[in-house]
Coordinates of C-alpha atoms in Angstrom, one line a residue:
M1 CA 94.7 60.1 71.1
T2 CA 94.5 62.9 68.5
F3 CA 92.7 63.6 65.3
N4 CA 92.9 65.9 62.3
P5 CA 89.9 68.2 62.3
A6 CA 90.2 68.4 58.5
M7 CA 89.3 64.7 58.3
M8 CA 86.3 65.0 60.6
K9 CA 83.1 67.1 60.2
P10 CA 82.3 69.3 63.1
A11 CA 79.4 68.1 65.3
L12 CA 77.7 71.5 65.2
H13 CA 77.6 74.3 62.6
L14 CA 79.6 77.4 63.5
D15 CA 76.5 79.7 63.0
H16 CA 74.5 77.5 65.3
V17 CA 77.2 77.5 68.0
L18 CA 77.7 81.3 67.7
K19 CA 74.0 82.0 68.1
K20 CA 73.3 79.3 70.8
Y21 CA 76.2 80.1 73.2
W22 CA 77.1 83.7 72.5
G23 CA 73.9 85.1 71.0
Y24 CA 75.5 86.5 67.9
T25 CA 74.1 86.2 64.4
A26 CA 77.0 87.8 62.5
Y27 CA 80.8 87.6 62.4
R28 CA 83.2 90.4 62.9
P29 CA 85.9 91.0 60.3
L30 CA 88.2 87.9 59.7
Q31 CA 86.5 85.9 62.5
K32 CA 84.9 83.5 60.0
E33 CA 88.1 83.1 58.0
A34 CA 90.0 82.3 61.3
M35 CA 87.4 79.7 62.3
D36 CA 87.5 78.1 58.9
C37 CA 91.3 77.6 59.4
V38 CA 90.5 75.7 62.6
L39 CA 87.9 73.5 60.9
A40 CA 90.3 72.8 58.0
G41 CA 93.1 71.8 60.4
R42 CA 95.4 74.5 59.0
D43 CA 97.9 76.4 61.2
S44 CA 97.2 80.1 61.6
I45 CA 98.3 83.4 63.0
V46 CA 95.5 85.8 63.7
V47 CA 96.2 89.4 64.5
L48 CA 93.0 91.4 65.4
P49 CA 92.7 94.6 67.4
T50 CA 91.6 94.6 71.0
G51 CA 87.9 94.2 70.9
G52 CA 88.0 92.4 67.5
G53 CA 86.8 89.1 68.9
K54 CA 90.0 87.0 68.8
S55 CA 88.8 84.6 71.5
L56 CA 85.8 83.5 69.5
C57 CA 88.0 82.6 66.6
F58 CA 89.1 79.4 68.6
Q59 CA 86.3 79.1 71.1
V60 CA 83.5 78.7 68.6
P61 CA 85.1 75.9 66.6
A62 CA 86.3 74.3 69.8
V63 CA 82.6 73.9 70.8
A64 CA 81.7 72.7 67.3
L65 CA 84.4 70.1 67.0
P66 CA 84.6 66.8 68.9
G67 CA 87.3 66.6 71.5
L68 CA 89.2 69.0 73.8
A69 CA 90.7 72.3 72.8
V70 CA 93.8 73.3 74.6
V71 CA 94.4 77.0 75.1
V72 CA 97.8 78.3 76.3
S73 CA 97.5 81.6 78.1
P74 CA 100.0 83.8 79.9
L75 CA 98.1 85.0 83.0
I76 CA 96.0 83.4 85.7
S77 CA 93.7 86.5 85.7
L78 CA 93.2 86.2 81.9
M79 CA 92.4 82.5 82.1
K80 CA 90.0 83.0 85.0
D81 CA 88.2 85.8 83.1
Q82 CA 87.9 83.8 79.9
V83 CA 86.8 80.6 81.7
D84 CA 84.2 82.5 83.8
S85 CA 82.8 84.0 80.6
L86 CA 82.6 80.7 78.8
Q87 CA 80.9 79.0 81.7
Q88 CA 78.3 81.8 81.9
C89 CA 77.6 81.0 78.2
G90 CA 77.1 77.4 79.0
V91 CA 80.4 76.1 77.5
A92 CA 82.2 73.3 79.3
A93 CA 85.5 75.1 80.0
E94 CA 88.0 74.9 82.8
R95 CA 91.5 76.1 83.7
I96 CA 94.4 74.6 85.6
D97 CA 96.7 77.0 87.4
S98 CA 98.6 77.5 90.6
S99 CA 95.9 79.5 92.3
Q100 CA 93.7 76.4 92.6
T101 CA 93.6 73.9 95.4
S102 CA 94.6 70.3 94.8
A103 CA 90.9 69.3 95.0
E104 CA 90.0 71.9 92.3
R105 CA 92.7 70.6 90.0
Y106 CA 91.7 67.0 90.6
S107 CA 88.2 67.9 89.6
V108 CA 89.4 69.3 86.3
Y109 CA 91.6 66.2 85.6
R110 CA 88.5 64.0 86.3
R111 CA 86.4 65.9 83.9
M112 CA 89.1 65.6 81.3
R113 CA 89.3 61.9 81.7
E114 CA 85.5 61.6 81.5
D115 CA 85.6 63.7 78.2
K116 CA 83.3 66.3 79.8
L117 CA 85.4 69.3 78.8
K118 CA 85.5 71.3 75.5
I119 CA 88.1 73.9 76.3
L120 CA 91.0 73.8 78.8
Y121 CA 93.1 76.9 79.6
L122 CA 96.6 76.5 81.1
S123 CA 99.9 78.4 81.2
P124 CA 102.9 77.2 79.2
E125 CA 104.6 76.3 82.5
R126 CA 101.7 74.1 83.6
L127 CA 101.5 72.4 80.2
F128 CA 105.1 71.0 80.6
L129 CA 104.7 70.0 84.3
D130 CA 104.0 66.6 85.8
N131 CA 103.7 64.7 82.5
F132 CA 100.7 66.7 81.6
V133 CA 101.4 66.4 77.9
E134 CA 101.2 62.6 78.4
L135 CA 97.8 63.0 79.9
L136 CA 96.7 65.1 76.9
K137 CA 98.0 62.4 74.5
S138 CA 95.5 60.0 76.0
R139 CA 92.6 62.4 75.1
T140 CA 91.1 63.5 71.8
V141 CA 92.7 66.9 71.2
S142 CA 90.8 69.0 68.6
L143 CA 93.1 72.1 68.4
I144 CA 95.9 74.0 70.2
A145 CA 95.5 77.7 70.6
V146 CA 98.2 80.1 71.9
D147 CA 96.6 83.3 73.2
E148 CA 98.5 86.5 73.5
A149 CA 101.0 84.9 71.1
H150 CA 103.3 87.9 71.0
C151 CA 104.7 86.6 74.3
I152 CA 106.5 84.0 72.3
S153 CA 108.6 86.4 70.4
Q154 CA 111.8 88.0 71.7
W155 CA 110.4 91.2 70.3
G156 CA 107.2 90.8 72.2
H157 CA 106.6 91.6 75.9
D158 CA 106.1 89.4 78.9
F159 CA 108.6 86.9 77.5
R160 CA 108.9 83.5 79.3
P161 CA 111.2 80.7 78.3
E162 CA 108.5 78.0 78.4
Y163 CA 106.8 79.7 75.4
R164 CA 109.8 78.6 73.3
K165 CA 109.0 74.9 74.1
L166 CA 105.5 75.1 72.5
G167 CA 106.9 74.3 69.1
S168 CA 107.6 70.7 70.3
L169 CA 103.8 70.2 70.4
K170 CA 103.8 69.9 66.6
K171 CA 105.8 66.6 66.9
T172 CA 103.9 65.4 70.0
F173 CA 100.5 66.0 68.4
P174 CA 101.0 65.2 64.7
G175 CA 98.1 66.4 62.5
I176 CA 96.8 68.8 65.1
A177 CA 96.8 72.4 64.0
M178 CA 98.2 75.2 66.1
H179 CA 96.7 78.7 66.1
A180 CA 98.3 81.9 67.4
Y181 CA 96.2 84.9 68.4
T182 CA 97.3 88.4 69.4
A183 CA 96.3 92.0 69.2
T184 CA 99.7 93.2 68.4
A185 CA 102.4 91.7 66.1
T186 CA 104.6 93.3 63.5
E187 CA 105.7 91.4 60.4
R188 CA 108.9 90.5 62.2
V189 CA 107.0 89.2 65.3
R190 CA 104.6 87.2 63.1
Q191 CA 107.6 85.5 61.5
D192 CA 109.1 84.7 64.8
I193 CA 105.8 83.3 66.1
A194 CA 105.6 81.0 63.1
K195 CA 109.2 79.9 63.6
Q196 CA 109.0 79.3 67.3
L197 CA 105.7 77.3 67.1
C198 CA 107.0 75.3 64.1
L199 CA 103.9 76.3 62.1
E200 CA 103.5 74.6 58.7
D201 CA 102.5 77.1 56.0
P202 CA 100.2 79.1 58.4
E203 CA 97.4 81.2 57.2
V204 CA 98.2 84.8 58.4
L205 CA 95.1 87.0 59.0
V206 CA 95.8 90.6 60.0
G207 CA 92.8 92.8 60.7
S208 CA 92.4 96.6 60.5
F209 CA 93.4 98.6 63.5
D210 CA 91.2 101.5 62.7
R211 CA 89.0 102.2 65.7
P212 CA 86.8 105.2 64.7
N213 CA 85.1 105.2 68.1
L214 CA 88.3 106.1 69.9
L215 CA 89.4 109.8 70.3
Y216 CA 93.2 110.2 70.8
R217 CA 94.7 113.1 72.6
V218 CA 98.4 113.7 73.0
E219 CA 99.7 116.5 75.3
R220 CA 103.0 117.4 76.9
R221 CA 102.9 116.7 80.6
T222 CA 102.9 119.9 82.6
N223 CA 100.8 119.2 85.7
L224 CA 99.9 115.5 85.7
L225 CA 97.4 115.5 88.5
R226 CA 95.5 118.4 87.0
Q227 CA 95.6 116.9 83.5
V228 CA 94.4 113.5 84.8
R229 CA 91.7 115.1 86.8
G230 CA 90.5 116.9 83.7
V231 CA 89.8 113.5 82.0
L232 CA 88.2 112.0 85.1
E233 CA 85.9 115.0 85.5
R234 CA 84.8 114.6 81.9
R235 CA 84.2 111.0 82.6
R236 CA 82.8 111.1 86.1
G237 CA 81.4 107.7 87.0
D238 CA 82.8 105.9 83.9
S239 CA 85.3 103.1 83.9
G240 CA 88.9 103.9 83.0
I241 CA 92.5 102.8 83.1
I242 CA 95.5 105.0 84.0
Y243 CA 98.9 103.5 83.0
C244 CA 102.1 104.6 84.7
I245 CA 105.6 103.6 83.8
R246 CA 106.8 102.7 87.3
R247 CA 105.2 101.1 90.4
L248 CA 106.2 104.2 92.4
D249 CA 104.3 106.4 90.0
V250 CA 101.2 104.1 90.4
D251 CA 101.2 104.4 94.1
D252 CA 101.8 108.1 94.1
L253 CA 99.1 109.0 91.6
C254 CA 96.6 106.5 93.1
D255 CA 97.1 108.0 96.5
K256 CA 96.6 111.6 95.3
L257 CA 93.5 110.8 93.3
S258 CA 92.0 108.8 96.2
R259 CA 92.6 111.8 98.5
E260 CA 90.8 113.9 95.9
G261 CA 87.7 111.7 96.3
Y262 CA 88.0 109.5 93.1
R263 CA 87.2 105.8 93.3
V264 CA 90.6 104.4 92.3
L265 CA 92.7 101.3 93.1
P266 CA 96.3 100.4 92.2
Y267 CA 97.7 97.5 90.3
H268 CA 101.3 96.5 89.9
A269 CA 103.6 93.5 90.3
G270 CA 105.0 94.7 93.6
M271 CA 101.6 94.2 95.4
P272 CA 100.6 90.9 97.1
D273 CA 98.9 88.5 94.6
E274 CA 95.6 88.5 96.6
E275 CA 95.4 92.3 96.8
R276 CA 96.2 92.6 93.1
K277 CA 93.5 90.1 92.2
N278 CA 90.9 91.7 94.5
N279 CA 91.6 95.1 92.9
Q280 CA 91.2 93.7 89.4
D281 CA 87.9 92.0 90.3
A282 CA 86.7 95.3 91.9
F283 CA 87.4 97.1 88.6
I284 CA 85.7 94.4 86.4
Q285 CA 82.7 94.4 88.7
D286 CA 82.4 98.2 88.6
K287 CA 83.0 98.5 92.3
V288 CA 85.6 101.2 91.5
D289 CA 85.8 103.5 88.5
T290 CA 89.5 103.6 87.8
I291 CA 92.6 101.3 88.0
V292 CA 96.0 103.0 88.2
A293 CA 98.4 100.4 86.9
T294 CA 101.7 99.5 85.3
I295 CA 101.5 97.9 81.8
A296 CA 101.2 94.5 83.6
F297 CA 97.5 95.2 83.9
G298 CA 94.9 94.6 81.2
M299 CA 96.1 91.7 79.0
G300 CA 92.9 89.9 77.9
I301 CA 90.7 91.7 80.4
D302 CA 87.1 91.4 79.0
K303 CA 85.6 94.7 80.1
S304 CA 83.8 96.4 77.3
N305 CA 82.7 99.6 79.0
V306 CA 86.1 101.2 79.5
R307 CA 85.5 104.8 78.5
Y308 CA 89.0 106.2 78.9
V309 CA 92.6 105.0 78.9
I310 CA 95.2 107.5 80.2
H311 CA 99.0 107.1 79.8
S312 CA 100.8 109.3 82.4
G313 CA 104.0 108.8 80.4
M314 CA 105.2 107.5 77.1
P315 CA 104.4 103.8 76.4
K316 CA 107.1 101.3 75.9
S317 CA 106.5 101.2 72.1
L318 CA 104.0 102.2 69.5
E319 CA 102.9 98.6 69.4
N320 CA 102.3 98.5 73.2
Y321 CA 100.4 101.8 72.9
Q322 CA 98.1 100.4 70.3
Q323 CA 97.3 97.4 72.5
E324 CA 96.9 99.3 75.8
S325 CA 94.9 102.2 74.4
G326 CA 92.8 99.7 72.5
R327 CA 91.3 98.5 75.8
A328 CA 89.0 101.5 75.6
G329 CA 85.6 101.4 73.9
R330 CA 85.4 97.6 73.2
D331 CA 81.6 98.0 73.1
G332 CA 81.9 100.2 70.0
L333 CA 80.8 103.3 71.9
E334 CA 82.8 106.5 72.0
A335 CA 85.9 106.5 74.3
E336 CA 89.0 108.6 74.6
C337 CA 92.7 107.8 74.9
C338 CA 95.0 110.4 76.4
L339 CA 98.8 110.4 76.4
F340 CA 100.7 112.9 78.6
Y341 CA 104.4 112.7 77.8
D342 CA 107.7 114.3 78.8
E343 CA 111.2 113.9 77.4
D344 CA 112.3 112.3 80.6
D345 CA 110.1 109.3 79.9
Y346 CA 112.6 108.2 77.3
E347 CA 115.4 108.1 79.9
I348 CA 113.2 106.1 82.3
W349 CA 112.4 103.5 79.7
Q350 CA 116.1 103.3 78.7
W351 CA 117.0 102.6 82.3
I352 CA 114.2 100.0 82.8
L353 CA 115.2 98.1 79.6
K354 CA 118.8 98.2 80.6
E355 CA 118.0 96.8 84.1
T356 CA 115.7 94.1 82.6
S357 CA 118.4 93.1 80.2
S358 CA 121.0 92.9 83.0
A359 CA 118.7 90.8 85.1
A360 CA 118.2 88.3 82.3

């Protein structure tokens, strides 16, 4: 059971929803335009910088409209973070993912069938499992949002094949608009997103990436530990992220900083899932100051008080750097982004990309 939002008035006004659930009385740049696309039932691609309020672009109209909004998201940690925040605001939101028990998932299914949910988060893999699409077809679906939409594109990162199936939803849910949201997408990537999702004449909204509260420093890497400590001493007690290219670099730098008395924890794909989750939670809850991580960390993390982001080596691309460094200063206050580079970084990335290509 689906409907076209353009043919039905929202149950609540956007301004009222924004104020009641989030406490805001004004919109950030392009937020209102993005929300209007949802209400009009028009497909859209929205590219806003980290901290630009992308999530509200679909969450606010999802609450205003009748029915259930489906949000496709790439990471369990991201879904949990978003759902926890929504529930704290009083929004009826849930997620379905592999970290839940059968009883927990059953509870979500029950609430869906009783029409007690406004927003449901799930991964592309989960969406196409166990006839879940058929279950959705029996509900009133208000919109479909694809978060971190650059994952769809072969030029984006964190590519997964299931993202390429999302375009089939346009046929499965005729009349329901799809909306793609990301903090980083070149013109080429935006075109690929539109093609893969089978979007129909989408509205493309691209915000400004000027972040005047961020101070950027770029230095040649001479003594990494000394250079990193220089930043940490300036920011003693503040929250920050240190990105390393390789897992080995993460473990080595984290161990050295820990022995120097800094409150740091590691994060990379080689760690057990539970340990990785606990370390992320400790960082979000300010139980530690700094996370030393590979680029796997940070996507969608809603932590506004990050005062510094350090790259201990060159980022994968300028696009990646914009997104990763943009996790600093999301509260609008001053923060710094430091990049320590060496020519050898290029060789390391070339090797990693070659290995990744061979594995695929």
